[in-house]
Short mmCIF file of C-alpha atoms in Angstrom, two decimals:
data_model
loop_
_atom_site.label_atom_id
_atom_site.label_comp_id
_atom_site.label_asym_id
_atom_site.label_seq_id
_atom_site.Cartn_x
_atom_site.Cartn_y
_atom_site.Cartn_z
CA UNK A 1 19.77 16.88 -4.94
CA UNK A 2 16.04 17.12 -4.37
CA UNK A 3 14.61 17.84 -0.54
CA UNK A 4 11.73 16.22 1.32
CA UNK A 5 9.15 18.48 0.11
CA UNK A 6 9.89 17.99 -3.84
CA UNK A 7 9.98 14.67 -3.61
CA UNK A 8 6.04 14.47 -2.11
CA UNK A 9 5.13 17.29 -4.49
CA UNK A 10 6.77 14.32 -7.41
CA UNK A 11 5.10 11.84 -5.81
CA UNK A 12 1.81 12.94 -5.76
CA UNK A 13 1.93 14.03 -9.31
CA UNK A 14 2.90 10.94 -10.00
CA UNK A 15 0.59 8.94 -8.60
CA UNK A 16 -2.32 11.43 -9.45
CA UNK A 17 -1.31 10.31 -12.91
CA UNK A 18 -1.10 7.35 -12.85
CA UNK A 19 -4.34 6.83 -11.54
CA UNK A 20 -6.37 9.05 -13.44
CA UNK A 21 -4.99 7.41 -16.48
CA UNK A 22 -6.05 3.93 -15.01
CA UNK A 23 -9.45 5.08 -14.62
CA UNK A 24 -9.61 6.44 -18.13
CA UNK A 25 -8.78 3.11 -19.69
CA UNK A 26 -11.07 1.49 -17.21
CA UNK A 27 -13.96 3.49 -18.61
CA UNK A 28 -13.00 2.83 -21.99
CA UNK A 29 -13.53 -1.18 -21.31
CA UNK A 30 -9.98 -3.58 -20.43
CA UNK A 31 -9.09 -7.01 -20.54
CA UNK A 32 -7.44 -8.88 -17.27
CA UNK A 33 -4.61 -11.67 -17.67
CA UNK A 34 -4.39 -14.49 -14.64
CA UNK A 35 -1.24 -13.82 -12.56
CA UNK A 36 -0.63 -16.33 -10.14
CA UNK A 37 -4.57 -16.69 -9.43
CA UNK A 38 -8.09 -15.80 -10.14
CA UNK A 39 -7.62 -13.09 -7.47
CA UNK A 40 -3.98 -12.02 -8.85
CA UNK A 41 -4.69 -10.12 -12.23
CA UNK A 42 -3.14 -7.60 -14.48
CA UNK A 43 -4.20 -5.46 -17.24
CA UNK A 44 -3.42 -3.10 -19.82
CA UNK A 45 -3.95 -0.12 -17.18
CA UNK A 46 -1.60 -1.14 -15.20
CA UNK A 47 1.44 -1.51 -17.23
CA UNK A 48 0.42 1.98 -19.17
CA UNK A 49 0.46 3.48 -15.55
CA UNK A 50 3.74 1.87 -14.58
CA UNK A 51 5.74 3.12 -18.11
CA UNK A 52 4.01 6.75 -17.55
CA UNK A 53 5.75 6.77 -13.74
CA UNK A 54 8.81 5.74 -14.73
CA UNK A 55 9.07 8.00 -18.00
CA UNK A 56 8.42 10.76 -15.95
CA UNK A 57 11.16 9.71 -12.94
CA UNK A 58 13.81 8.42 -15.91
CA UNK A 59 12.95 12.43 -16.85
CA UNK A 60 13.62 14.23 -13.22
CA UNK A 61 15.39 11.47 -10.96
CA UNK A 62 17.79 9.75 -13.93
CA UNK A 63 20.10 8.48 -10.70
CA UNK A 64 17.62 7.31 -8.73
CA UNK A 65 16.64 3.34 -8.64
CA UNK A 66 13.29 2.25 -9.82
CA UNK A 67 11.07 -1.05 -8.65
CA UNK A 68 7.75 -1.50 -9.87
CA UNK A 69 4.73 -4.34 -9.52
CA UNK A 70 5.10 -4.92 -13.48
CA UNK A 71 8.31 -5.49 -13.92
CA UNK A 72 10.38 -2.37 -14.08
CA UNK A 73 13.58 -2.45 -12.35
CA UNK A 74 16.55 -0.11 -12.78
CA UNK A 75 19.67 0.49 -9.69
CA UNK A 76 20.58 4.03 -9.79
CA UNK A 77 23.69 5.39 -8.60
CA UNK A 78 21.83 7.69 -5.48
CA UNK A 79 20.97 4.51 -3.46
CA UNK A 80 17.76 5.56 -3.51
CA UNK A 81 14.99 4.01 -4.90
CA UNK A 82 10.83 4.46 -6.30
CA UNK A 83 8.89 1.42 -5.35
CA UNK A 84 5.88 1.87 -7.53
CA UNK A 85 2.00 0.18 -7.13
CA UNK A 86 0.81 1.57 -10.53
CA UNK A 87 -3.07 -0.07 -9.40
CA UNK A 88 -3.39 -1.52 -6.01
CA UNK A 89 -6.31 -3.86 -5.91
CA UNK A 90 -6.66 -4.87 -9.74
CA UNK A 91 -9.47 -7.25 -9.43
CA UNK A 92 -11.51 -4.89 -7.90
CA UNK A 93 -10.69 -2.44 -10.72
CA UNK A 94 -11.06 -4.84 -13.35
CA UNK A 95 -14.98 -5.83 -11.77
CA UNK A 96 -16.34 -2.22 -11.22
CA UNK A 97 -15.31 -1.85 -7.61
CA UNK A 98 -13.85 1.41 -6.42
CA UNK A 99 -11.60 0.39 -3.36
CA UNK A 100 -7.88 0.62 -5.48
CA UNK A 101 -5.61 3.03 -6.11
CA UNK A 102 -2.31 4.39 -7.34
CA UNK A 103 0.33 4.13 -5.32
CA UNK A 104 3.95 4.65 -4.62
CA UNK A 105 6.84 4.58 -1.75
CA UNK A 106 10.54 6.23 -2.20
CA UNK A 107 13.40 4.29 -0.04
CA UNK A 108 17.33 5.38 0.67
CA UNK A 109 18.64 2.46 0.99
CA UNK A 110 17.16 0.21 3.90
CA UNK A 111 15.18 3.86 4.94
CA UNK A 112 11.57 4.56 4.19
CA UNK A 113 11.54 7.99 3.21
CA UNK A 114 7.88 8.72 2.23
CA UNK A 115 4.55 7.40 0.63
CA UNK A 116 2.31 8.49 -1.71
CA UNK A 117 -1.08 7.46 -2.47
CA UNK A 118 -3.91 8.25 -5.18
CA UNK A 119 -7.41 7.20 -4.87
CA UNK A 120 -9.26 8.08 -8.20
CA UNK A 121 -12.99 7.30 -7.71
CA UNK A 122 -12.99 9.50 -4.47
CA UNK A 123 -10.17 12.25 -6.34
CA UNK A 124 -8.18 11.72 -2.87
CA UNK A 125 -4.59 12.12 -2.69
CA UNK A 126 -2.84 10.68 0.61
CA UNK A 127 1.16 11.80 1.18
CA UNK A 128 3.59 11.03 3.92
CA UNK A 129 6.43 9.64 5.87
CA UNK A 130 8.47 8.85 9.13
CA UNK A 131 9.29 12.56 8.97
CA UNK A 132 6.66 14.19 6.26
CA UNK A 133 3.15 14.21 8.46
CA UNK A 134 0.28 12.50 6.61
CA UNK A 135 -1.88 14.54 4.12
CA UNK A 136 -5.05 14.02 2.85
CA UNK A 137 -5.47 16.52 -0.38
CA UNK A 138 -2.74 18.93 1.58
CA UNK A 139 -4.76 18.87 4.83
CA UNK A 140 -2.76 16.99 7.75
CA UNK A 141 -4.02 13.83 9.44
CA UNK A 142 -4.99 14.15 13.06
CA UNK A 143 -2.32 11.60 15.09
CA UNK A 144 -3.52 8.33 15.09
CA UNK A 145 -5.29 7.17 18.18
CA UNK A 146 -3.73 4.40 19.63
CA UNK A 147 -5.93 1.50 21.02
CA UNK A 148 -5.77 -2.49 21.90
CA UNK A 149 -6.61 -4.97 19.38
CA UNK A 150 -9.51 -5.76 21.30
CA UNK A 151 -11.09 -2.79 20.50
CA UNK A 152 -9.59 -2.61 16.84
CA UNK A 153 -10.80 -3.37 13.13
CA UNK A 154 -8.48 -5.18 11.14
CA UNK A 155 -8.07 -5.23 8.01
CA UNK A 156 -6.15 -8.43 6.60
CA UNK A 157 -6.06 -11.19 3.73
CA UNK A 158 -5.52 -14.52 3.47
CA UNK A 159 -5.40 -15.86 0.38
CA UNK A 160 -8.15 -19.25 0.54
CA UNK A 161 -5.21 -22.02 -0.33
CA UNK A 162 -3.72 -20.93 3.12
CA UNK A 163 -6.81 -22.11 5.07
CA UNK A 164 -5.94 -25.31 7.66
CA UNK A 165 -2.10 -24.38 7.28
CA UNK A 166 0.62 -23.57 9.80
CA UNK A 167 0.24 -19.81 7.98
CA UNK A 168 -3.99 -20.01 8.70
CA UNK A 169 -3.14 -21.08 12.64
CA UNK A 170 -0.95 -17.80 12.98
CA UNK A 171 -3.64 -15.76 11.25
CA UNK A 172 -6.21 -17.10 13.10
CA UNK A 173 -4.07 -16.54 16.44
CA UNK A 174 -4.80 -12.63 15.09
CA UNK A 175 -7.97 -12.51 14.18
CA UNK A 176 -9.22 -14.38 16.83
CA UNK A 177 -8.38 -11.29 19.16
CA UNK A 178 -9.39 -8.34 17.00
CA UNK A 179 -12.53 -6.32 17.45
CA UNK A 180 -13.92 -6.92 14.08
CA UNK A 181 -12.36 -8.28 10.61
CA UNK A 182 -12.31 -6.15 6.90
CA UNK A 183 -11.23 -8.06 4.11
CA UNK A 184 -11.30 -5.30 0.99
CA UNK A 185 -8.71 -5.85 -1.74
CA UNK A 186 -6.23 -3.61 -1.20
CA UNK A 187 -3.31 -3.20 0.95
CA UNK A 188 -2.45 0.48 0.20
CA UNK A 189 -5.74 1.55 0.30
CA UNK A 190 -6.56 -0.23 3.23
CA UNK A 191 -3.60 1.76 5.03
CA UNK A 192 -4.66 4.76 3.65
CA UNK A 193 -7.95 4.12 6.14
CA UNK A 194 -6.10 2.60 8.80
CA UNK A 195 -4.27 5.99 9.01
CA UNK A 196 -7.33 8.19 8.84
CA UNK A 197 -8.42 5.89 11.74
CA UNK A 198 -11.34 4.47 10.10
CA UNK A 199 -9.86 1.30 10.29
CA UNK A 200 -6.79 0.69 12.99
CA UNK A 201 -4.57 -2.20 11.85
CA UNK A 202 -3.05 -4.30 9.19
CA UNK A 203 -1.90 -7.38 8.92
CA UNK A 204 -0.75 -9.35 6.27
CA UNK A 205 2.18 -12.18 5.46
CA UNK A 206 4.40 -12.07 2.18
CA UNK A 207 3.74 -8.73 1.39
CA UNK A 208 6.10 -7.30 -1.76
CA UNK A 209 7.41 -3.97 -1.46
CA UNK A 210 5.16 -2.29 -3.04
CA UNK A 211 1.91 -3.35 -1.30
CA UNK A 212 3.81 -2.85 1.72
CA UNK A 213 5.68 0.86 1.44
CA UNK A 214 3.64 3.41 0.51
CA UNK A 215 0.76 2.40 2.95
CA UNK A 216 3.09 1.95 6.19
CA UNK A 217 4.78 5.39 5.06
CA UNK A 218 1.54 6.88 5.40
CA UNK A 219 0.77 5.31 8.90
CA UNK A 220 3.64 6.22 10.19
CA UNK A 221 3.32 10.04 9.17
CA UNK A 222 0.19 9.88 11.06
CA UNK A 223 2.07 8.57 14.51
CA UNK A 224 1.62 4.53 14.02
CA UNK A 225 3.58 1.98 13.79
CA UNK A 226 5.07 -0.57 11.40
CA UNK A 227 6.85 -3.71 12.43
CA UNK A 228 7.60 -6.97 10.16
CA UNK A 229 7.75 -10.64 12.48
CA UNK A 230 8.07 -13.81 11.22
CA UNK A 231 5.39 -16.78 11.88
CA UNK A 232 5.07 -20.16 10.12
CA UNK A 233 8.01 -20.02 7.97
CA UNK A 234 6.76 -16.18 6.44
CA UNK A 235 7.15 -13.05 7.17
CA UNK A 236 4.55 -10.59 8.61
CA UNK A 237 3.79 -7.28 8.27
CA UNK A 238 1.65 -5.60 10.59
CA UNK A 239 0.70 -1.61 10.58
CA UNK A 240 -1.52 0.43 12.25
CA UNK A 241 -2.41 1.55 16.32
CA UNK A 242 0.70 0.57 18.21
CA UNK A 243 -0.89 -1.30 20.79
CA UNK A 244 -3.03 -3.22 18.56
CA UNK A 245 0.55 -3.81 16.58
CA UNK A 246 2.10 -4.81 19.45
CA UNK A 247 -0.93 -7.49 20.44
CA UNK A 248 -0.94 -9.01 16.83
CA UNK A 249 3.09 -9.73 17.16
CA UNK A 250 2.76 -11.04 20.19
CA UNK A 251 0.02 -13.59 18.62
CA UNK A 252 1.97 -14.24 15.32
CA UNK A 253 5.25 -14.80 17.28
CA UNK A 254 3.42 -17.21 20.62
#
């Protein structure tokens, strides 16, 4: 049975991995397939990244579950399980952009246990959790100042068909009361900001495990907060200052 501490020492050489091996293919020149959209991409990188995470977790957590972006999925007998981002923000890989990343969350059953994420253009590795404080390259995260949304940049996305919708109404109920608005391509990285403070909220609707977990398990090991709502018929998920949390709730759910 592995403790807290092993398992972010795993993570992080996992994701480190992952994402150093992303960037290696990058530099060698990829192709990107159309997912569900011009914006929603996949390449060769990613699915190399995903098998080399889950070759090395079939190695030294065989009872453990596995989820990932591309496909792999395995129940384990531990209830616990790897939810795994092997790049976050693809299209800005795939067009020479830097903000993505590597990322991954572990779960026990409905409980978010920790976070791990790997930013390879900057060599930055972010781990934490509801009880593991937030890291950045082993050095803890001051707490997280808290603050109103007035007085908050959030970072958000909304993907264009949504526009003029019940779902654009709700996020314009949001946005409408932030301080300022980032839109930059990737949820996990965007978190990883958000708990550093250089950004203070999230907030986002329909967001898979994956882009959700390993973000919010970083905010929260920094002292913020994480709550999902429901607005327009989908869910939300909204991370960062707790006041500003609180405010953008309150708009999603009026």
């Amino acid at each position: 049975m592995s403790d807290l501490a092993d398992d972010a020492r795993l993570a992080g050489e996992l994701v480190r991995g992952a994402g150093n091996l992303a960037l290696r293919m990058r530099a060698g020149g990829i192709d990107a397939e159309t997912k569900t959209s011009i914006s929603d991409v996949v390449t060769a990188a990613d699915r190399a990244a995903e098998a080399l995470v889950v070759d090395r977790l079939t190695l030294e957590r065989p009872d453990d579950g596995v989820l990932g972006e591309e496909g792999s999925a395995q129940d384990g007998s531990t209830g616990r399980t790897w939810v795994i981002d092997p790049v976050d923000g693809t299209y800005n890989f795939v067009n020479g952009l830097t903000w993505w990343c590597s990322a991954l969350a572990l779960t026990d059953g409905d409980e978010l246990v920790l976070g791990a994420v790997y930013h390879p253009h900057d060599d930055v590795l972010f781990v934490g959790g509801p009880d593991l404080p937030t890291t950045r390259n082993g050095r803890p995260l001051p707490k997280l100042e808290d603050r109103p949304l007035d007085e908050s940049c959030l970072t958000t996305y909304l993907h264009p068909p949504f526009y003029g919708d019940a779902v654009g109404e709700a996020f314009g109920r949001v946005v409408r009361g932030a301080a300022t608005v980032r839109m930059l391509g990737s949820g996990s990285m965007d978190l990883t900001a958000v708990a550093q403070g250089q950004l203070h909220v999230s907030c986002q609707h329909s967001v898979p495990p994956w882009d959700r977990l390993p973000g919010a398990a970083l905010v929260l090991g920094a002292g913020g907060a994480h709550r999902r709502t429901t607005a327009a018929g989908v869910e939300w998920s909204v991370t960062g200052a707790p006041t500003a949390v609180d405010a953008i709730c309150a708009a999603l759910e009026s």
